[in-house]
Tab-separated table of C-alpha atoms in Angstrom:
chain	number	residue	atom	x	y	z
A	282	MET	CA	98.834	-10.783	135.659
A	283	ALA	CA	101.864	-10.606	137.975
A	284	LYS	CA	102.627	-7.303	139.642
A	285	PHE	CA	106.122	-6.538	140.869
A	286	GLY	CA	107.019	-4.202	143.719
A	287	ASP	CA	108.489	-0.747	143.248
A	288	VAL	CA	111.884	-0.953	141.485
A	289	THR	CA	113.249	1.930	143.574
A	290	GLN	CA	113.676	-0.451	146.500
A	291	TYR	CA	116.591	-2.082	144.645
A	292	PHE	CA	118.601	1.054	143.904
A	293	ASP	CA	120.394	3.460	146.159
A	294	PRO	CA	119.269	6.992	145.427
A	295	GLY	CA	122.670	7.798	144.009
A	296	LEU	CA	126.412	7.726	144.483
A	297	THR	CA	128.209	9.510	147.327
A	298	LEU	CA	131.602	11.007	146.526
A	299	THR	CA	133.774	12.547	149.239
A	300	VAL	CA	135.905	15.503	148.225
A	301	LYS	CA	138.064	17.331	150.767
A	302	GLY	CA	136.076	15.825	153.635
A	303	ARG	CA	132.695	16.840	152.238
A	304	ASP	CA	130.162	14.328	150.893
A	305	TYR	CA	128.420	14.991	147.597
A	306	ARG	CA	125.451	12.793	146.686
A	307	VAL	CA	125.151	12.346	142.913
A	308	PRO	CA	121.593	11.346	141.945
A	309	LEU	CA	120.764	8.461	139.627
A	310	PRO	CA	121.363	9.531	136.012
A	311	SER	CA	118.489	10.572	133.805
A	312	ALA	CA	117.413	8.254	131.005
A	313	GLU	CA	118.876	10.679	128.450
A	314	LEU	CA	122.257	10.815	130.181
A	315	GLY	CA	122.435	7.032	130.516
A	316	LEU	CA	121.537	6.591	126.859
A	317	TRP	CA	124.131	9.153	125.777
A	318	CYS	CA	126.861	7.431	127.807
A	319	ARG	CA	125.982	4.009	126.415
A	320	THR	CA	125.772	5.284	122.854
A	321	MET	CA	129.153	6.986	123.041
A	322	THR	CA	130.921	3.999	124.560
A	323	ALA	CA	129.164	1.135	122.822
A	324	VAL	CA	132.528	-0.032	121.499
A	325	SER	CA	134.163	-0.313	124.919
A	326	ASP	CA	131.673	-2.722	126.565
A	327	LEU	CA	132.377	-1.630	130.142
A	328	ASP	CA	130.898	-3.645	132.946
A	329	SER	CA	131.690	-4.506	136.550
A	330	ASP	CA	134.351	-7.010	135.420
A	331	SER	CA	136.217	-4.625	133.109
A	332	THR	CA	139.998	-4.749	133.394
A	333	GLU	CA	142.134	-1.778	134.336
A	334	GLU	CA	143.237	-1.491	130.708
A	335	GLN	CA	139.595	-1.370	129.541
A	336	LEU	CA	138.785	1.326	132.109
A	337	GLN	CA	141.770	3.406	131.009
A	338	ALA	CA	140.858	3.014	127.319
A	339	ALA	CA	137.289	4.090	128.088
A	340	ALA	CA	138.555	7.129	130.012
A	341	GLU	CA	140.608	8.140	126.978
A	342	GLN	CA	137.581	7.661	124.707
A	343	VAL	CA	135.381	9.777	126.953
A	344	ALA	CA	137.874	12.625	126.814
A	345	LYS	CA	137.464	12.630	123.013
A	346	LEU	CA	133.643	12.511	122.963
A	347	PRO	CA	131.611	15.263	121.346
A	348	PRO	CA	129.796	17.458	123.865
A	349	LEU	CA	126.314	16.684	125.082
A	350	PRO	CA	123.552	18.816	123.607
A	351	GLY	CA	122.986	22.123	125.342
A	352	PRO	CA	125.181	24.671	127.071
A	353	LYS	CA	126.371	22.341	129.858
A	354	THR	CA	129.787	20.698	129.998
A	355	MET	CA	130.169	16.958	130.407
A	356	PRO	CA	130.941	17.279	134.162
A	357	GLU	CA	127.800	19.411	134.589
A	358	HIS	CA	125.724	16.748	132.847
A	359	LEU	CA	127.284	13.854	134.745
A	360	LEU	CA	127.258	15.450	138.190
A	361	GLY	CA	123.934	17.282	137.907
A	362	ASP	CA	123.252	19.737	140.753
A	363	VAL	CA	126.326	18.450	142.581
A	364	HIS	CA	128.507	20.297	140.044
A	365	ALA	CA	127.148	23.709	141.119
A	366	ARG	CA	127.593	22.830	144.818
A	367	MET	CA	131.202	21.769	144.190
A	368	VAL	CA	131.939	25.020	142.365
A	369	ALA	CA	130.307	27.030	145.161
A	370	ASP	CA	132.380	25.108	147.723
A	371	GLY	CA	135.585	25.999	145.863
A	372	VAL	CA	136.416	22.465	144.699
A	373	GLU	CA	139.244	22.608	142.178
A	374	ASP	CA	138.603	21.677	138.542
A	375	PRO	CA	140.754	18.491	138.494
A	376	TYR	CA	138.699	17.102	141.391
A	377	ILE	CA	135.456	17.957	139.630
A	378	GLU	CA	136.668	16.307	136.413
A	379	PHE	CA	137.748	13.234	138.388
A	380	CYS	CA	134.357	13.023	140.105
A	381	ALA	CA	132.572	13.381	136.757
A	382	MET	CA	134.621	10.562	135.234
A	383	THR	CA	133.860	8.405	138.287
A	384	VAL	CA	130.147	9.033	137.709
A	385	PHE	CA	130.606	8.042	134.071
A	386	PHE	CA	132.093	4.710	135.155
A	387	TRP	CA	129.261	4.330	137.664
A	388	ILE	CA	126.690	4.769	134.895
A	389	MET	CA	128.492	2.409	132.531
A	390	GLY	CA	129.900	-0.285	134.804
A	391	GLY	CA	128.180	0.054	138.148
A	392	GLU	CA	129.575	0.684	141.589
A	393	SER	CA	132.428	-1.788	141.181
A	394	ALA	CA	133.873	-0.059	138.090
A	395	ALA	CA	133.394	3.390	139.671
A	396	HIS	CA	135.101	2.240	142.865
A	397	ARG	CA	138.094	0.857	140.981
A	398	TYR	CA	138.442	4.095	139.016
A	399	TRP	CA	138.068	6.189	142.197
A	400	THR	CA	140.566	4.192	144.256
A	401	SER	CA	143.117	4.274	141.430
A	402	GLY	CA	143.163	8.053	141.499
A	403	GLY	CA	141.927	8.161	137.917
A	404	HIS	CA	144.648	5.855	136.663
A	405	PRO	CA	143.258	2.315	136.790
A	406	GLU	CA	146.565	0.970	135.535
A	407	ALA	CA	148.455	2.633	138.416
A	408	ARG	CA	148.820	1.419	141.959
A	409	GLY	CA	146.521	2.865	144.614
A	410	PRO	CA	147.734	5.374	147.209
A	411	ASP	CA	148.164	2.880	150.049
A	412	ASN	CA	149.826	0.075	148.108
A	413	ARG	CA	153.373	0.992	149.076
A	414	ALA	CA	152.612	0.573	152.773
A	415	SER	CA	150.650	-2.600	152.047
A	416	ARG	CA	153.539	-4.057	150.047
A	417	ARG	CA	155.978	-3.268	152.851
A	418	ALA	CA	153.696	-4.881	155.419
A	419	LYS	CA	153.300	-8.001	153.263
A	420	SER	CA	157.047	-8.158	152.665
A	421	THR	CA	157.726	-7.907	156.400
A	422	ARG	CA	155.161	-10.615	157.157
A	423	LYS	CA	156.585	-12.955	154.500
A	424	THR	CA	160.130	-12.488	155.764
A	425	ALA	CA	159.092	-13.036	159.367
A	426	THR	CA	156.991	-16.075	158.456
A	427	ALA	CA	159.750	-17.661	156.371
A	428	ALA	CA	162.317	-17.112	159.115
A	429	ALA	CA	159.980	-18.451	161.794
A	430	SER	CA	159.053	-21.586	159.889
A	431	GLY	CA	162.608	-22.843	159.651
A	432	THR	CA	161.753	-24.504	156.348
A	433	PRO	CA	164.673	-24.305	153.970
A	434	THR	CA	163.998	-22.809	150.591
A	435	PRO	CA	164.352	-25.245	147.702
A	436	ALA	CA	167.532	-25.109	145.665
A	437	SER	CA	167.477	-23.610	142.209
A	438	THR	CA	166.851	-25.974	139.335
A	439	SER	CA	168.100	-23.525	136.781
A	440	GLY	CA	170.060	-25.277	134.054
A	441	THR	CA	168.856	-28.750	134.967
A	442	SER	CA	166.199	-30.868	133.410
A	443	SER	CA	164.272	-33.921	134.444
A	444	ARG	CA	163.995	-37.119	132.468
A	445	PRO	CA	161.101	-37.254	130.056
A	446	ARG	CA	158.193	-39.279	131.342
A	447	SER	CA	156.021	-41.611	129.412
A	448	GLY	CA	152.190	-41.393	129.469
A	449	ARG	CA	149.971	-41.487	132.550
A	450	ASN	CA	151.907	-39.034	134.650
A	451	GLY	CA	155.161	-40.980	134.475
A	452	ARG	CA	153.664	-44.357	135.335
A	453	ARG	CA	154.294	-47.323	133.156
A	454	GLY	CA	151.364	-48.909	131.338
A	455	GLY	CA	149.372	-51.640	132.948
A	456	SER	CA	146.423	-52.271	135.161
A	457	ARG	CA	145.039	-49.462	137.270
A	458	GLY	CA	143.561	-51.964	139.690
A	459	ARG	CA	144.869	-53.172	143.007
A	460	ARG	CA	148.232	-54.928	143.098
A	461	SER	CA	148.666	-58.041	145.199
């Protein structure tokens, strides 16, 4: 009988979220929490390749979910002991909610989905915080590159059409072999 090594060697012990310069390490979710998340979002099929629209739809679904059993709120369940530390550190509620939703995406779609949700500021359909500067830098580089290349830009073909071509990419029928 084959024996495999310890599975814990393949998983990080949790997810680290940085809030106001302080790192909070969220532990791996319990089996019950993972099952609850998967049961409640079975219709959304989140994974690491989920689109921004799918992430946003899942976030809206999660906001409508019935509470988990017991006296804890969803952020308390998702964040575990980290929730109490955040409260003690004076972290504001919107940040705690955002961190909890990030953990939800981590449970459902892995680090990639959680990272996309986190870097979008909770709005996967929106642009990230540094995109404006990035767009300006790209625009400047494109302009400088185009000017430096000296290559003229092609004229507009708006309102014109080309002649229709017959089969074989515009070539006339005949042999495809070598011509003498």
